[in-house]
């Protein structure tokens, strides 16, 4: 038997006796003979711990991308993760537990997620938050469905400056004949076209969804669009970048009804795309329309404070086909990473991270603009951590050549022009790396030093 | 034993219906149903709208169960028990009086008579 | 316990960050900057305080590494420690999801091979590793089925048949996918009634959704007849693979007439449950359905190049990126560690352990569907104890006092006072016997001293919690103290 199975043949014999069978095959009596596998599964031979480790190290060595200086963002970010975060995640007590259905022996998970809900609500300026969704994109899709339930309207307006992968996910979740998604275009400066937004909103909509800062990193004033949609009894959904929030006016303060976002930036490694954690916060009056688990505070029989899963009648295990969502497993351990990260960063630390992302990205932008032929795509709109630059050469070619120099230079966005690239700078990137990036880019763009 | 007053009519989704005269009917949840659900913590009411027979009028929530309540016949909701919004447990404490849910109006009173009477409802719930 | 916010005192720091090494740029315009003087309300505490806080919280959890967790349908097996380390190797955990495929060749090959393993285990031809959890896998599977019917000019097919014992996610998924649920009755043996299925399958049938073994832990012996009925009506068969721990190397869903199934890597393939997630819910399907699988897919090109690509007929994306990759790493490690024989041993021992518990507990608790062997789990009824004034909820709470997690209770809904017990293969005979002793002891208490059971738990960090108060007086976040901003 493998190292995971304690019962040996002598135990099995004893158990067969108690069960009243002679051999294992007797237990397969309900499985029709024709469906019982005759041979073995065709799988490679088993590996020892040592051999498996070698195989993984070999896989890892072929992921060259993990060892380049990362200037790609677009929804996942290379941020610093304090060592203490993983020490908490590696507590068996957290990672080998299940959903806290038996509250009396799950207070650790329950209280930690209650604290997570509190931090998400505070950061976003909202009154409550749920215990997390799969990722930011699916949280955004669920927020659209939630707005449709709350308003009984079937049209969603989405800013054209939303992350296109998120829009794809929203389209998947809303793929029905009676649901409609319209895009609100953006203007030359990258900001939302409010005149068109007004027209669309006047046509009736469950919600407007705006990304903040938007996909191009641009920071917009949310209030005008909040006021427009509220005038027409729709909801305002903001897809917010949590790392920007210590610096920016909170979505709640600007009038958001639901705020969703990607929690990966807060203590979760990029890990080629997941697992991450989507957050979802809302005004209290929408709590009962929310998908997913929600933790509430209460008392036990002796009057001491404790925490439980609450408002469970929204969920699939009780409401079945009338549930607010089909979500069951969420990304709880990743939400735990978020709450431990935010606790460690604290009020000042998180603001410092936010501020360094802001200043470092502006520094790189300034350096790049000194290269002849490099220009901004969007003039004069403030940005956070990422920005779009137009290079005088193909951005795909530049990306490939920058790899040779040790840089993941950014994400080419050819829809905005052949030389357009979305570039991200987090607090991890040093001034030296940024300077070298600018020099390498300058050379590729036709010599001259930046 | 459940409390099943005579003189009311009952639906198979456990609502009671009371003829108030002039085409108006008061509705609520039966004693049996509230007992099955446990303490009710929230009531969601319909708008003052027209409904067809069998439409969901609103929903009731306890801690681990949620049930909808339905239009017993084609009708228009003319009144809701606003007192339940602050004190939904009235449905448990007093299901046939203070815990009523809505008053509906119908053009076709004959449908009322086809609902179960107390005896039939008692059989229906197996008592 | 105090909350982390109560540890806060201005000036304390939990991290040390480098000084900003570039010149300041212009600040964010005033109208766009954060209100309340920039306060976010995050706590200020030291690294040591925060570690102590979360470690103390953790000790209030029951978990697999502490004791048996016989939660039916959840497959709470042991989670190998090496796999946690492997998923954290910098080369695997440090890759950005949008790097060109050539820079993530290792991850892509691992994913591709994992997909092949899962096809072999399930007997299918196509696979997507993207769904983040079982429920998203279900949604993915139903979307494939909808695409299939649309491609055949039958977009009207919108009925999903499922037994009354289905997991709650099944009907909720049907609604999410804009379909309607049609219930199919179970017979006296706890199996789907083929006659009722025949009555309900028809020109509007999109799919039949079935968990096999079902939620009573019973193998649907008439599976061939069931899946044929649906195929003959023009529908497809979806298998909820939540209970796949019973079938590894024993039988393949693809052989039984299923067209698509999802797997729960966090159940069957030993990736940890994480207090509720992350899971991973890959979907495997027939060749015919594979072209609709979600975007992006991992493909193998000539010359041994692995690449992420978009497929023309795909129904779209489920997540911003390609899935819970960290979870995939661990599932791959599990399959490579065990190989074909090791996986078969998993299911064999899961079945033996469940049947042993069933045999030993039958004398003390009702078993409404005891007509032969169960698979990896079984469902008891607490009816006998309920007559003594002790509900299944009380038995569950009393088990916590004995140091065990409770079984899944009140599910499936077709069994009164249900207790669904799944020991998994990683429990030893000694541990099973200890669990049996606890259950027997509780059944004795129910008869003689029921208050011991109805007052339970008493040995836990908190006593029974007031769930009515939690709903009526909603407190979902720590209130901001007066005078604080925000």
PDB file of C-alpha atoms in Angstrom, chain A residues 63-286:
ATOM      1  CA  UNK A  63       9.214  28.104 -16.679  1.00  0.00           C
ATOM      2  CA  UNK A  64      11.693  30.762 -17.722  1.00  0.00           C
ATOM      3  CA  UNK A  65       9.070  33.441 -17.162  1.00  0.00           C
ATOM      4  CA  UNK A  66       9.353  33.077 -13.409  1.00  0.00           C
ATOM      5  CA  UNK A  67      12.883  34.450 -13.404  1.00  0.00           C
ATOM      6  CA  UNK A  68      12.484  37.579 -15.534  1.00  0.00           C
ATOM      7  CA  UNK A  69      11.737  41.050 -14.183  1.00  0.00           C
ATOM      8  CA  UNK A  70       7.973  41.214 -14.502  1.00  0.00           C
ATOM      9  CA  UNK A  71       6.420  44.375 -15.942  1.00  0.00           C
ATOM     10  CA  UNK A  72       3.208  42.597 -17.007  1.00  0.00           C
ATOM     11  CA  UNK A  73       0.020  43.257 -15.074  1.00  0.00           C
ATOM     12  CA  UNK A  74      -3.393  43.279 -16.738  1.00  0.00           C
ATOM     13  CA  UNK A  75      -5.147  41.564 -13.855  1.00  0.00           C
ATOM     14  CA  UNK A  76      -2.332  39.698 -12.066  1.00  0.00           C
ATOM     15  CA  UNK A  77       0.580  41.434 -10.366  1.00  0.00           C
ATOM     16  CA  UNK A  78       4.033  40.669  -9.048  1.00  0.00           C
ATOM     17  CA  UNK A  79       3.834  42.098  -5.526  1.00  0.00           C
ATOM     18  CA  UNK A  80       5.911  41.506  -2.430  1.00  0.00           C
ATOM     19  CA  UNK A  81       4.519  38.831  -0.094  1.00  0.00           C
ATOM     20  CA  UNK A  82       5.747  38.913   3.517  1.00  0.00           C
ATOM     21  CA  UNK A  83       7.042  35.493   4.640  1.00  0.00           C
ATOM     22  CA  UNK A  84       4.595  35.397   7.524  1.00  0.00           C
ATOM     23  CA  UNK A  85       1.631  35.024   5.157  1.00  0.00           C
ATOM     24  CA  UNK A  86       2.635  31.557   4.017  1.00  0.00           C
ATOM     25  CA  UNK A  87       3.422  30.459   7.560  1.00  0.00           C
ATOM     26  CA  UNK A  88      -0.217  31.019   8.420  1.00  0.00           C
ATOM     27  CA  UNK A  89      -1.470  29.354   5.219  1.00  0.00           C
ATOM     28  CA  UNK A  90       0.647  26.283   6.001  1.00  0.00           C
ATOM     29  CA  UNK A  91      -1.066  25.766   9.345  1.00  0.00           C
ATOM     30  CA  UNK A  92      -2.816  22.394   8.930  1.00  0.00           C
ATOM     31  CA  UNK A  93      -5.589  23.848  11.075  1.00  0.00           C
ATOM     32  CA  UNK A  94      -6.494  26.174   8.227  1.00  0.00           C
ATOM     33  CA  UNK A  95      -5.597  24.366   5.049  1.00  0.00           C
ATOM     34  CA  UNK A  96      -6.810  20.858   5.919  1.00  0.00           C
ATOM     35  CA  UNK A  97     -10.189  22.035   7.257  1.00  0.00           C
ATOM     36  CA  UNK A  98     -13.384  22.107   5.216  1.00  0.00           C
ATOM     37  CA  UNK A  99     -16.065  24.772   4.895  1.00  0.00           C
ATOM     38  CA  UNK A 100     -17.013  25.856   8.430  1.00  0.00           C
ATOM     39  CA  UNK A 101     -20.369  24.073   8.562  1.00  0.00           C
ATOM     40  CA  UNK A 102     -19.839  22.925  12.161  1.00  0.00           C
ATOM     41  CA  UNK A 103     -19.269  26.359  13.618  1.00  0.00           C
ATOM     42  CA  UNK A 104     -18.244  25.176  17.097  1.00  0.00           C
ATOM     43  CA  UNK A 105     -15.083  23.583  15.694  1.00  0.00           C
ATOM     44  CA  UNK A 106     -14.466  26.134  12.942  1.00  0.00           C
ATOM     45  CA  UNK A 107     -14.124  29.404  14.824  1.00  0.00           C
ATOM     46  CA  UNK A 108     -10.625  29.909  13.456  1.00  0.00           C
ATOM     47  CA  UNK A 109     -11.732  29.997   9.837  1.00  0.00           C
ATOM     48  CA  UNK A 110     -14.959  31.826  10.663  1.00  0.00           C
ATOM     49  CA  UNK A 111     -13.377  34.665  12.619  1.00  0.00           C
ATOM     50  CA  UNK A 112     -10.535  35.069  10.122  1.00  0.00           C
ATOM     51  CA  UNK A 113     -13.036  35.403   7.273  1.00  0.00           C
ATOM     52  CA  UNK A 114     -15.159  37.805   9.326  1.00  0.00           C
ATOM     53  CA  UNK A 115     -12.026  39.944   9.647  1.00  0.00           C
ATOM     54  CA  UNK A 116     -11.463  39.566   5.903  1.00  0.00           C
ATOM     55  CA  UNK A 117     -15.024  40.753   5.211  1.00  0.00           C
ATOM     56  CA  UNK A 118     -14.381  43.745   7.455  1.00  0.00           C
ATOM     57  CA  UNK A 119     -11.151  44.711   5.695  1.00  0.00           C
ATOM     58  CA  UNK A 120     -12.693  44.375   2.229  1.00  0.00           C
ATOM     59  CA  UNK A 121     -15.680  46.464   3.286  1.00  0.00           C
ATOM     60  CA  UNK A 122     -13.424  49.159   4.745  1.00  0.00           C
ATOM     61  CA  UNK A 123     -11.078  49.311   1.768  1.00  0.00           C
ATOM     62  CA  UNK A 124     -13.928  49.584  -0.719  1.00  0.00           C
ATOM     63  CA  UNK A 125     -15.996  51.931   1.424  1.00  0.00           C
ATOM     64  CA  UNK A 126     -18.912  49.516   1.565  1.00  0.00           C
ATOM     65  CA  UNK A 127     -21.075  48.235   4.417  1.00  0.00           C
ATOM     66  CA  UNK A 128     -20.521  44.501   4.035  1.00  0.00           C
ATOM     67  CA  UNK A 129     -18.615  41.900   2.035  1.00  0.00           C
ATOM     68  CA  UNK A 130     -18.953  38.190   1.402  1.00  0.00           C
ATOM     69  CA  UNK A 131     -16.444  35.433   2.136  1.00  0.00           C
ATOM     70  CA  UNK A 132     -14.975  35.622  -1.431  1.00  0.00           C
ATOM     71  CA  UNK A 133     -15.628  34.330  -4.947  1.00  0.00           C
ATOM     72  CA  UNK A 134     -13.396  32.366  -7.367  1.00  0.00           C
ATOM     73  CA  UNK A 135     -11.606  35.364  -8.887  1.00  0.00           C
ATOM     74  CA  UNK A 136     -12.222  38.982  -9.736  1.00  0.00           C
ATOM     75  CA  UNK A 137     -13.710  38.224 -13.135  1.00  0.00           C
ATOM     76  CA  UNK A 138     -16.248  35.674 -11.925  1.00  0.00           C
ATOM     77  CA  UNK A 139     -17.073  38.022  -9.029  1.00  0.00           C
ATOM     78  CA  UNK A 140     -17.823  40.726 -11.600  1.00  0.00           C
ATOM     79  CA  UNK A 141     -20.064  38.341 -13.549  1.00  0.00           C
ATOM     80  CA  UNK A 142     -21.911  37.352 -10.377  1.00  0.00           C
ATOM     81  CA  UNK A 143     -22.293  41.028  -9.475  1.00  0.00           C
ATOM     82  CA  UNK A 144     -24.044  41.600 -12.801  1.00  0.00           C
ATOM     83  CA  UNK A 145     -26.421  38.705 -12.120  1.00  0.00           C
ATOM     84  CA  UNK A 146     -27.004  40.054  -8.620  1.00  0.00           C
ATOM     85  CA  UNK A 147     -27.869  43.504  -9.985  1.00  0.00           C
ATOM     86  CA  UNK A 148     -30.318  41.926 -12.413  1.00  0.00           C
ATOM     87  CA  UNK A 149     -32.021  40.080  -9.559  1.00  0.00           C
ATOM     88  CA  UNK A 150     -32.165  43.185  -7.404  1.00  0.00           C
ATOM     89  CA  UNK A 151     -33.541  45.494 -10.092  1.00  0.00           C
ATOM     90  CA  UNK A 152     -35.465  42.941 -12.164  1.00  0.00           C
ATOM     91  CA  UNK A 153     -33.920  44.503 -15.260  1.00  0.00           C
ATOM     92  CA  UNK A 154     -32.049  42.461 -17.844  1.00  0.00           C
ATOM     93  CA  UNK A 155     -29.528  44.784 -19.385  1.00  0.00           C
ATOM     94  CA  UNK A 156     -25.988  45.417 -18.177  1.00  0.00           C
ATOM     95  CA  UNK A 157     -23.792  48.276 -19.357  1.00  0.00           C
ATOM     96  CA  UNK A 158     -20.091  47.585 -19.214  1.00  0.00           C
ATOM     97  CA  UNK A 159     -17.321  50.131 -19.678  1.00  0.00           C
ATOM     98  CA  UNK A 160     -15.323  49.370 -22.823  1.00  0.00           C
ATOM     99  CA  UNK A 161     -12.229  50.040 -20.725  1.00  0.00           C
ATOM    100  CA  UNK A 162     -12.850  46.867 -18.697  1.00  0.00           C
ATOM    101  CA  UNK A 163     -10.256  44.080 -18.766  1.00  0.00           C
ATOM    102  CA  UNK A 164     -11.266  42.100 -21.898  1.00  0.00           C
ATOM    103  CA  UNK A 165     -10.809  38.762 -20.134  1.00  0.00           C
ATOM    104  CA  UNK A 166     -13.252  39.892 -17.472  1.00  0.00           C
ATOM    105  CA  UNK A 167     -15.715  40.902 -20.154  1.00  0.00           C
ATOM    106  CA  UNK A 168     -15.383  37.412 -21.659  1.00  0.00           C
ATOM    107  CA  UNK A 169     -16.261  35.860 -18.306  1.00  0.00           C
ATOM    108  CA  UNK A 170     -19.245  38.174 -17.908  1.00  0.00           C
ATOM    109  CA  UNK A 171     -20.417  37.181 -21.383  1.00  0.00           C
ATOM    110  CA  UNK A 172     -20.159  33.493 -20.432  1.00  0.00           C
ATOM    111  CA  UNK A 173     -22.183  33.934 -17.241  1.00  0.00           C
ATOM    112  CA  UNK A 174     -24.803  36.102 -18.942  1.00  0.00           C
ATOM    113  CA  UNK A 175     -25.139  34.032 -22.097  1.00  0.00           C
ATOM    114  CA  UNK A 176     -28.920  33.992 -22.397  1.00  0.00           C
ATOM    115  CA  UNK A 177     -31.365  35.248 -24.976  1.00  0.00           C
ATOM    116  CA  UNK A 178     -33.152  37.520 -22.544  1.00  0.00           C
ATOM    117  CA  UNK A 179     -29.992  39.142 -21.142  1.00  0.00           C
ATOM    118  CA  UNK A 180     -28.264  41.976 -22.909  1.00  0.00           C
ATOM    119  CA  UNK A 181     -24.777  43.416 -22.462  1.00  0.00           C
ATOM    120  CA  UNK A 182     -23.867  46.765 -24.005  1.00  0.00           C
ATOM    121  CA  UNK A 183     -20.455  48.357 -23.983  1.00  0.00           C
ATOM    122  CA  UNK A 184     -19.987  52.013 -23.132  1.00  0.00           C
ATOM    123  CA  UNK A 185     -17.125  53.286 -25.310  1.00  0.00           C
ATOM    124  CA  UNK A 186     -14.189  55.281 -23.967  1.00  0.00           C
ATOM    125  CA  UNK A 187     -12.974  58.621 -25.273  1.00  0.00           C
ATOM    126  CA  UNK A 188      -9.585  59.511 -26.718  1.00  0.00           C
ATOM    127  CA  UNK A 189      -8.207  60.187 -23.248  1.00  0.00           C
ATOM    128  CA  UNK A 190      -9.296  56.713 -22.122  1.00  0.00           C
ATOM    129  CA  UNK A 191     -12.101  57.952 -19.892  1.00  0.00           C
ATOM    130  CA  UNK A 192     -15.685  56.787 -20.116  1.00  0.00           C
ATOM    131  CA  UNK A 193     -17.841  58.432 -22.784  1.00  0.00           C
ATOM    132  CA  UNK A 194     -20.403  59.936 -20.429  1.00  0.00           C
ATOM    133  CA  UNK A 195     -22.656  61.230 -23.193  1.00  0.00           C
ATOM    134  CA  UNK A 196     -23.114  57.757 -24.638  1.00  0.00           C
ATOM    135  CA  UNK A 197     -23.366  56.322 -21.138  1.00  0.00           C
ATOM    136  CA  UNK A 198     -26.236  58.718 -20.469  1.00  0.00           C
ATOM    137  CA  UNK A 199     -28.103  57.627 -23.576  1.00  0.00           C
ATOM    138  CA  UNK A 200     -27.650  53.948 -22.788  1.00  0.00           C
ATOM    139  CA  UNK A 201     -28.659  54.393 -19.170  1.00  0.00           C
ATOM    140  CA  UNK A 202     -31.788  56.248 -20.186  1.00  0.00           C
ATOM    141  CA  UNK A 203     -32.705  53.153 -22.198  1.00  0.00           C
ATOM    142  CA  UNK A 204     -32.897  51.227 -18.916  1.00  0.00           C
ATOM    143  CA  UNK A 205     -30.239  49.106 -17.257  1.00  0.00           C
ATOM    144  CA  UNK A 206     -29.819  46.897 -14.210  1.00  0.00           C
ATOM    145  CA  UNK A 207     -26.323  48.220 -13.674  1.00  0.00           C
ATOM    146  CA  UNK A 208     -23.293  49.965 -15.035  1.00  0.00           C
ATOM    147  CA  UNK A 209     -19.968  48.253 -14.429  1.00  0.00           C
ATOM    148  CA  UNK A 210     -16.808  50.348 -14.463  1.00  0.00           C
ATOM    149  CA  UNK A 211     -13.256  49.215 -13.708  1.00  0.00           C
ATOM    150  CA  UNK A 212     -11.309  51.467 -11.304  1.00  0.00           C
ATOM    151  CA  UNK A 213      -8.570  52.212 -12.271  1.00  0.00           C
ATOM    152  CA  UNK A 214      -9.560  50.984 -15.695  1.00  0.00           C
ATOM    153  CA  UNK A 215      -7.817  48.312 -17.782  1.00  0.00           C
ATOM    154  CA  UNK A 216      -5.327  50.904 -19.041  1.00  0.00           C
ATOM    155  CA  UNK A 217      -4.486  51.987 -15.488  1.00  0.00           C
ATOM    156  CA  UNK A 218      -6.410  55.245 -15.793  1.00  0.00           C
ATOM    157  CA  UNK A 219      -8.097  56.800 -12.782  1.00  0.00           C
ATOM    158  CA  UNK A 220     -11.518  58.272 -13.453  1.00  0.00           C
ATOM    159  CA  UNK A 221     -14.027  60.184 -11.374  1.00  0.00           C
ATOM    160  CA  UNK A 222     -16.747  57.631 -10.620  1.00  0.00           C
ATOM    161  CA  UNK A 223     -19.313  60.021  -9.249  1.00  0.00           C
ATOM    162  CA  UNK A 224     -20.885  61.300 -12.491  1.00  0.00           C
ATOM    163  CA  UNK A 225     -21.681  57.812 -13.741  1.00  0.00           C
ATOM    164  CA  UNK A 226     -22.917  56.798 -10.273  1.00  0.00           C
ATOM    165  CA  UNK A 227     -25.339  59.690 -10.333  1.00  0.00           C
ATOM    166  CA  UNK A 228     -26.532  58.860 -13.834  1.00  0.00           C
ATOM    167  CA  UNK A 229     -27.325  55.243 -13.128  1.00  0.00           C
ATOM    168  CA  UNK A 230     -28.933  56.013  -9.766  1.00  0.00           C
ATOM    169  CA  UNK A 231     -31.230  58.553 -11.432  1.00  0.00           C
ATOM    170  CA  UNK A 232     -32.565  55.679 -13.491  1.00  0.00           C
ATOM    171  CA  UNK A 233     -32.857  53.214 -10.617  1.00  0.00           C
ATOM    172  CA  UNK A 234     -30.003  50.985 -11.671  1.00  0.00           C
ATOM    173  CA  UNK A 235     -27.044  49.881  -9.594  1.00  0.00           C
ATOM    174  CA  UNK A 236     -23.449  50.976  -9.883  1.00  0.00           C
ATOM    175  CA  UNK A 237     -20.881  48.165  -9.901  1.00  0.00           C
ATOM    176  CA  UNK A 238     -17.216  49.029  -9.547  1.00  0.00           C
ATOM    177  CA  UNK A 239     -14.450  46.543 -10.306  1.00  0.00           C
ATOM    178  CA  UNK A 240     -11.744  47.986  -8.095  1.00  0.00           C
ATOM    179  CA  UNK A 241      -8.033  47.313  -7.802  1.00  0.00           C
ATOM    180  CA  UNK A 242      -7.509  46.941  -4.054  1.00  0.00           C
ATOM    181  CA  UNK A 243      -3.894  48.126  -4.158  1.00  0.00           C
ATOM    182  CA  UNK A 244      -5.024  51.479  -5.540  1.00  0.00           C
ATOM    183  CA  UNK A 245      -7.606  52.035  -2.831  1.00  0.00           C
ATOM    184  CA  UNK A 246      -5.364  53.467  -0.085  1.00  0.00           C
ATOM    185  CA  UNK A 247      -4.702  56.377  -2.467  1.00  0.00           C
ATOM    186  CA  UNK A 248      -8.006  56.686  -4.320  1.00  0.00           C
ATOM    187  CA  UNK A 249     -11.416  57.858  -3.298  1.00  0.00           C
ATOM    188  CA  UNK A 250     -13.212  54.683  -2.251  1.00  0.00           C
ATOM    189  CA  UNK A 251     -15.872  53.363  -4.638  1.00  0.00           C
ATOM    190  CA  UNK A 252     -18.395  53.443  -1.792  1.00  0.00           C
ATOM    191  CA  UNK A 253     -17.762  57.137  -1.197  1.00  0.00           C
ATOM    192  CA  UNK A 254     -18.235  57.776  -4.927  1.00  0.00           C
ATOM    193  CA  UNK A 255     -21.599  56.004  -4.993  1.00  0.00           C
ATOM    194  CA  UNK A 256     -20.949  52.330  -5.774  1.00  0.00           C
ATOM    195  CA  UNK A 257     -23.601  49.787  -4.790  1.00  0.00           C
ATOM    196  CA  UNK A 258     -21.483  46.683  -5.405  1.00  0.00           C
ATOM    197  CA  UNK A 259     -17.686  46.541  -5.489  1.00  0.00           C
ATOM    198  CA  UNK A 260     -15.806  43.522  -6.796  1.00  0.00           C
ATOM    199  CA  UNK A 261     -12.141  42.944  -7.416  1.00  0.00           C
ATOM    200  CA  UNK A 262      -9.218  40.579  -7.646  1.00  0.00           C
ATOM    201  CA  UNK A 263      -7.478  39.798  -4.370  1.00  0.00           C
ATOM    202  CA  UNK A 264      -4.360  38.276  -5.930  1.00  0.00           C
ATOM    203  CA  UNK A 265      -2.344  41.447  -5.309  1.00  0.00           C
ATOM    204  CA  UNK A 266      -2.765  41.011  -1.566  1.00  0.00           C
ATOM    205  CA  UNK A 267      -0.472  38.161  -0.580  1.00  0.00           C
ATOM    206  CA  UNK A 268      -1.182  35.586  -3.300  1.00  0.00           C
ATOM    207  CA  UNK A 269       1.491  34.387  -5.753  1.00  0.00           C
ATOM    208  CA  UNK A 270       0.781  34.719  -9.491  1.00  0.00           C
ATOM    209  CA  UNK A 271       1.040  30.948  -9.943  1.00  0.00           C
ATOM    210  CA  UNK A 272       0.315  31.098 -13.680  1.00  0.00           C
ATOM    211  CA  UNK A 273      -3.258  32.215 -13.112  1.00  0.00           C
ATOM    212  CA  UNK A 274      -4.560  30.838  -9.837  1.00  0.00           C
ATOM    213  CA  UNK A 275      -5.748  30.092  -7.292  1.00  0.00           C
ATOM    214  CA  UNK A 276      -6.709  33.708  -6.587  1.00  0.00           C
ATOM    215  CA  UNK A 277      -9.706  35.142  -4.733  1.00  0.00           C
ATOM    216  CA  UNK A 278     -12.367  37.510  -5.986  1.00  0.00           C
ATOM    217  CA  UNK A 279     -13.840  39.862  -3.429  1.00  0.00           C
ATOM    218  CA  UNK A 280     -17.375  41.211  -3.398  1.00  0.00           C
ATOM    219  CA  UNK A 281     -18.677  44.013  -1.204  1.00  0.00           C
ATOM    220  CA  UNK A 282     -22.024  45.778  -1.224  1.00  0.00           C
ATOM    221  CA  UNK A 283     -24.422  48.040   0.524  1.00  0.00           C
ATOM    222  CA  UNK A 284     -26.226  46.356   3.401  1.00  0.00           C
ATOM    223  CA  UNK A 285     -29.594  46.481   1.659  1.00  0.00           C
ATOM    224  CA  UNK A 286     -28.206  44.148  -1.018  1.00  0.00           C
TER     225      UNK A 286
END
